[in-house]
Structure formats: structure tokens, C-alpha cells
Coordinates of C-alpha atoms in Angstrom, one line a residue:
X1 CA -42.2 42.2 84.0
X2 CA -41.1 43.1 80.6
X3 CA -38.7 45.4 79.9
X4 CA -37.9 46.7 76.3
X5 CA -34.7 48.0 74.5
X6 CA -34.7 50.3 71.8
X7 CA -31.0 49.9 70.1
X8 CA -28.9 50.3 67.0
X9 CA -26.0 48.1 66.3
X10 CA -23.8 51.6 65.1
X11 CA -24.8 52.3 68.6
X12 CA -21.5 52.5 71.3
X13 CA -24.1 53.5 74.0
X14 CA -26.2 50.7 73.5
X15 CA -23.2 48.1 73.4
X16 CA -22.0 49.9 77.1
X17 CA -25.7 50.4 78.0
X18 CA -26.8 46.5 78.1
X19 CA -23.7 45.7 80.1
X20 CA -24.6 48.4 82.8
X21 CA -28.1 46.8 82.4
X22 CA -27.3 43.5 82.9
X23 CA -25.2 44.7 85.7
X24 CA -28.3 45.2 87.3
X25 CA -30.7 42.6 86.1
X26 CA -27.8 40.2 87.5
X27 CA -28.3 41.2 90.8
X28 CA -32.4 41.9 90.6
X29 CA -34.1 39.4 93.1
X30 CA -36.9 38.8 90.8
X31 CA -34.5 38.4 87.2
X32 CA -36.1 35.4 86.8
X33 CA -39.3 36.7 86.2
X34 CA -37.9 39.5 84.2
X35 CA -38.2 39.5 80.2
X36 CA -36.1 41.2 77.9
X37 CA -37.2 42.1 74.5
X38 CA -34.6 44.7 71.8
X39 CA -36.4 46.6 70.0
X40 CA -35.2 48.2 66.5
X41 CA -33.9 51.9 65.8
X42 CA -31.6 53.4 63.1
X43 CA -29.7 56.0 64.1
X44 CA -29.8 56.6 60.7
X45 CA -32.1 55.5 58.3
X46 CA -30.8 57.4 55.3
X47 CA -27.7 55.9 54.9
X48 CA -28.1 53.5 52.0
X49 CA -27.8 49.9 52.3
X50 CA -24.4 49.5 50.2
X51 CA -22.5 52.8 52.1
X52 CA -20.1 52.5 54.7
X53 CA -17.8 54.6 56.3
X54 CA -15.2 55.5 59.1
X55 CA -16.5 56.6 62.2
X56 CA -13.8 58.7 63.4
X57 CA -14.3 61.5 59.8
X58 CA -17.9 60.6 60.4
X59 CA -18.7 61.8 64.0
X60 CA -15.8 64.8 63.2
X61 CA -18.4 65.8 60.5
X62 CA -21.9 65.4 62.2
X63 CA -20.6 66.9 65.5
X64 CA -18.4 70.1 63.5
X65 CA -15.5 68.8 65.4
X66 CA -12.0 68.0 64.9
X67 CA -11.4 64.3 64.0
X68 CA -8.3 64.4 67.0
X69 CA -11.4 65.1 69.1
X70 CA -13.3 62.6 67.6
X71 CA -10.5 59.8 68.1
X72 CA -10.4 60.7 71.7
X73 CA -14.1 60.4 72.2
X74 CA -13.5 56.8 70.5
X75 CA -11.0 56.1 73.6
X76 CA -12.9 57.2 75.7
X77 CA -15.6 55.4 74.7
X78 CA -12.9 52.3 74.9
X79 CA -12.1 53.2 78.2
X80 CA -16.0 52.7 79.2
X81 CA -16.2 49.5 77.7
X82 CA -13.0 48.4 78.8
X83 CA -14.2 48.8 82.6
X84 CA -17.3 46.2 82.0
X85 CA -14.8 43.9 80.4
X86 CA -16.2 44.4 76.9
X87 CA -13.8 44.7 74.0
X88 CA -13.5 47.6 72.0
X89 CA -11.8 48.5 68.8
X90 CA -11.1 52.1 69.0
X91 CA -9.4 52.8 65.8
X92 CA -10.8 51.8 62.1
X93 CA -14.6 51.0 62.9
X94 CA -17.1 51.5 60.2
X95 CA -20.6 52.7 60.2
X96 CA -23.4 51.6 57.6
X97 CA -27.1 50.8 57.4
X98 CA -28.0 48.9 60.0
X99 CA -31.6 47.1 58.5
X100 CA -31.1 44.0 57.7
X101 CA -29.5 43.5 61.0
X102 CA -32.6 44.5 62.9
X103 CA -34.3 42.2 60.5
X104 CA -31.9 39.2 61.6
X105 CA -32.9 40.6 65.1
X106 CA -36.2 39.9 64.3
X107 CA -36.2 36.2 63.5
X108 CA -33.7 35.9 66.5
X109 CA -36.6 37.1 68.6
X110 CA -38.6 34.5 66.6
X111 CA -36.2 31.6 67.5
X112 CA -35.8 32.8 71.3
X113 CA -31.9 33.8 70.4
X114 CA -32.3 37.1 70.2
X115 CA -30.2 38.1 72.6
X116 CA -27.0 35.9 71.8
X117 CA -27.8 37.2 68.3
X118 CA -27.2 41.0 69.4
X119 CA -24.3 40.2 71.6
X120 CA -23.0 38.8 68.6
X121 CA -23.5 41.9 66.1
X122 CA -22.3 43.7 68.7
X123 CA -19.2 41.8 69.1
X124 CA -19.0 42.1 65.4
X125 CA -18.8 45.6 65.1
X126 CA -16.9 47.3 68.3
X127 CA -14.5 44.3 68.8
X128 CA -14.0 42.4 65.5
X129 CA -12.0 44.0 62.4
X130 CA -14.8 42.6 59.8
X131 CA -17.4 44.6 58.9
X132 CA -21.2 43.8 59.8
X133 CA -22.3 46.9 57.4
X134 CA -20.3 45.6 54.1
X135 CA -19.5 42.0 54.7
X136 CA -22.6 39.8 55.1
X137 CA -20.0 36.6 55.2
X138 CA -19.2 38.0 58.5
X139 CA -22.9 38.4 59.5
X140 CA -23.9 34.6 58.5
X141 CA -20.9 33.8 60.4
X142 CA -22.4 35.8 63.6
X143 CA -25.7 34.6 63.6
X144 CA -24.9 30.8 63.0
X145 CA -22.3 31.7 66.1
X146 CA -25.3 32.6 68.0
X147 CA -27.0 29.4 67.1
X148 CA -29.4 30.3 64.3
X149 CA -29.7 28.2 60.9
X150 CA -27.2 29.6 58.4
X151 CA -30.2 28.8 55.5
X152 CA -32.6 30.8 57.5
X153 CA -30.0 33.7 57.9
X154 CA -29.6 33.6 54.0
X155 CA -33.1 33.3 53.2
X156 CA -33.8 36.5 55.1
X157 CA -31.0 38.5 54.0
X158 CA -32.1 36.9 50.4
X159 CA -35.5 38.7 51.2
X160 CA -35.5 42.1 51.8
X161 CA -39.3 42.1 53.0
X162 CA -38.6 39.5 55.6
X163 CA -39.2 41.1 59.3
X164 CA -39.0 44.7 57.1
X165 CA -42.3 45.7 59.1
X166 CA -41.4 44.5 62.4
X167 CA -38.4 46.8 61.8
X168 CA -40.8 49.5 61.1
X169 CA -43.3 49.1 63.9
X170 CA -40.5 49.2 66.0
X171 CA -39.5 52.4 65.2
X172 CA -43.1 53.7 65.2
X173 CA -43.5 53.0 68.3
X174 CA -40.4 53.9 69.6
X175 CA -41.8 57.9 68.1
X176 CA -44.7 57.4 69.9
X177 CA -43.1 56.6 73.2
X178 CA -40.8 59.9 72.8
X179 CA -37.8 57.8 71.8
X180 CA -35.1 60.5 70.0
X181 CA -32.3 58.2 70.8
X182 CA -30.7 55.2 72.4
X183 CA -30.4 52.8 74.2
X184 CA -33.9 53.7 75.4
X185 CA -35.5 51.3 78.0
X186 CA -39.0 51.3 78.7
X187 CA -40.0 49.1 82.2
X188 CA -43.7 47.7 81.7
X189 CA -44.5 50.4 79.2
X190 CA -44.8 52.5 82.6
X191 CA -41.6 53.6 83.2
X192 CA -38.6 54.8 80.8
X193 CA -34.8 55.3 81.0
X194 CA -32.4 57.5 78.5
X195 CA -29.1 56.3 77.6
X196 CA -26.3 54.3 78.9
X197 CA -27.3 55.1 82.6
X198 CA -24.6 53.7 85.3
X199 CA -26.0 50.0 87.0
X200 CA -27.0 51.9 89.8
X201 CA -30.2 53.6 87.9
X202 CA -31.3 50.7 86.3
X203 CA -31.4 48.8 89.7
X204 CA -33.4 52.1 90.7
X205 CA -35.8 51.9 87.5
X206 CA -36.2 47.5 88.2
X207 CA -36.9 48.3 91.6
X208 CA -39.8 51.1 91.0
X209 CA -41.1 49.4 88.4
X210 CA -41.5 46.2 90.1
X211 CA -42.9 47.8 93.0
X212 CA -45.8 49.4 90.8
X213 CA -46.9 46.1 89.4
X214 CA -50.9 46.6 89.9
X215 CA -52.5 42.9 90.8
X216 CA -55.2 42.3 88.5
X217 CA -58.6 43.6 89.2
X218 CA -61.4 41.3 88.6
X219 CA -65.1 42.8 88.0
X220 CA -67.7 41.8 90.2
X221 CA -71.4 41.8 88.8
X222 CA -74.4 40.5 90.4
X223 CA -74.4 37.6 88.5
X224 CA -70.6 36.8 88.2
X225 CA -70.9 34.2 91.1
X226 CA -73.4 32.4 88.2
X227 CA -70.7 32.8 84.5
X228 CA -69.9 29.5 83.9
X229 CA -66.0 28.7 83.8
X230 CA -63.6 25.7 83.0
X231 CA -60.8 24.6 86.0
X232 CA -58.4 22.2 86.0
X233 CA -61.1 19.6 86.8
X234 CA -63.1 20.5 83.6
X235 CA -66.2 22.1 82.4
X236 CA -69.7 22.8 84.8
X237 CA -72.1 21.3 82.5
X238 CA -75.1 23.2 81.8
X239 CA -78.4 22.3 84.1
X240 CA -81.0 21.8 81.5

């Protein structure tokens, strides 16, 4: 069974949301047999690639609120990720284009590391004071951390074509699915959970969707008993 995450790095959901996932996958019977692919969103594409900012005046701004509020949301938010055990700096974050991350992503995915490679962007940015937006030091540093090669790193922040339409297809088809925000999971491409949902709905959602796994169907013809095939012993050799 696969099961897909849709994600953004600037994303505190999505850092809270794979914990309460992986709460869940932990205990699955059949985890094993369970593979996890993170798939690329921007929260916000328009920012440019050389901007950053401070959350706190940031979310103040987009949500017409005061930036008091907007601090407390941020502990709260702490609070959350405090009670999976995941750090969480709640004071002096920065936001930014997140891009060329989802492109590091990509070949992550490539090298099978994909997901000690988001762990590590996302320890980057809600628990370390260095920014992953405006300090790409920081992000060679990350991904060598999670065990890709640092000339590989450099050659595709060097290129900004490299994995580019990955990125995009991800977010195509993250439209198509009806995807307005994240952490969006889709189970099998059959079924589809919102948000940072508590463990308990994820273990619903691995459940159900196991449970609808449809065992192949093979088509019988009149003359199927007859199609020539190749087993482990080899290949039926044609009667002349």
C-alpha cells in the first residue's frame, strides 16, 4: 500500500502531522508493507526565492490579526509539538520560498533518503536558529546530515532545472486531487485525509484502506489456458 504526503517545509501542520502519522504507521500490523512517498506543495509559490521573513508579523498580516495573537498561536503550536517530543522554536522563525527544498526532496526520493532528508529540513526550520530559506550552508549541511552527497546537493542547488518538474507535477496533481492545503494524505489514491489529524484517524484511514485492497482480477478468455508464458523454470517452447 502506498500512501502519499503532500507537504511544505513552512508548513507547522505538516511537521506535527507526520509525527501523528507515524504514530500510527508504528503501530499498523502491516507497516512493513506500507510505502511512504512526500509529495511537493508551496504554501506559497509567489514568494520569491531570495525573500524571507518573520512568521509571527507574517501570519498577523495574512490572518488580519494581532501579532500577540499570532505569538500565541506559535505556542500553541509549540505546545503541539512539544507533546510528540518534537522540538519547536516558537519565537524568531522565518518563512521563505520553499523550491529548491522540494527539489532536494526530489533527489532524496531518488536516493531512497527522502525521508531522513525531510526530517531534516524540518528540524532545520522549527527547531534550529539557521535559516533553510536564506542560508543554503545550513541546507548542504542538512542533507549531507541525512546522508546525501554534499556534491550532489550543490550540483542541484547549482541547477535550478534539476527536479523543477517533479516539483511541478506534484503540485498538479495535488489540484487535481482537491488538495487546497496540507499535510494532505492520500491512501492508495482511494482514500484521503486533511490536516494534522490526531493518531487515532490515521489508524482509522490505514485500517479502511487496507481493508479495501481489491486482489487482482485476472481475465479469462477462451483461449487463455493456451497464451504462452515464462515461470521460474523458463520459457514453453513453441510446437512447430
Amino acid at each position: 500500500m502506498r500512501v502519499e504526503i503532500w507537504t511544505d517545509i513552512n508548513c507547522p501542520f505538516c511537521y506535527i502531522g507526520k509525527a501523528r502519522f507515524e504514530q500510527a504507521l508504528d503501530a499498523f500490523p502491516h507497516k512493513a508493507e506500507v510505502e511512504v512517498v512526500h509529495r511537493s506543495f508551496e504554501l506559497d509559490p509567489t514568494v520569491k526565492k531570495d525573500f524571507t521573513g518573520l512568521v509571527v508579523p507574517h501570519i498577523a498580516e495574512k490572518y488580519g490579526i494581532s501579532e500577540a495573537q499570532a505569538a500565541a498561536n506559535e505556542k500553541g503550536l509549540g505546545q503541539q509539538a512539544g507533546a510528540l517530543g518534537l522540538p519547536y522554536l516558537t519565537e524568531g522563525r522565518d518563512y521563505g520560498n520553499s523550491f529548491d527544498l522540494h527539489r532536494l526532496l526530489h533527489l532524496a526520493h531518488e536516493r531512497g533518503l527522502q525521508d531522513a532528508m525531510i526530517d531534516a529540513l524540518y528540524r532545520g526550520n522549527f527547531a534550529e536558529d539557521a535559516s533553510v530559506f536564506a542560508d543554503e550552508e545550513h541546507v548542504v549541511k542538512l542533507a549531507v546530515e541525512a546522508g546525501l552527497d554534499e556534491t550532489e546537493v550543490r550540483g542541484v542547488l547549482a541547477d535550478p532545472e534539476a527536479y523543477a518538474d517533479a516539483v511541478r507535477a506534484d503540485e498538479q496533481e495535488a489540484a487535481a486531487l482537491g488538495a487546497t492545503g496540507v499535510p494532505f494524505f492520500v491512501l492508495d489514491r482511494k482514500f484521503g485525509v486533511s490536516g494534522a489529524q490526531p493518531a487515532e484517524v490515521f489508524t482509522q484511514a490505514l485500517t479502511q484502506a487496507w481493508s479495501a485492497r481489491s486482489p487482482l482480477t485476472v481475465i479469462e478468455t477462451a483461449d487463455s489456458a493456451d497464451g504462452d508464458v515464462c515461470g521460474p523454470d523458463g520459457c514453453a517452447v513453441p510446437q512447430a
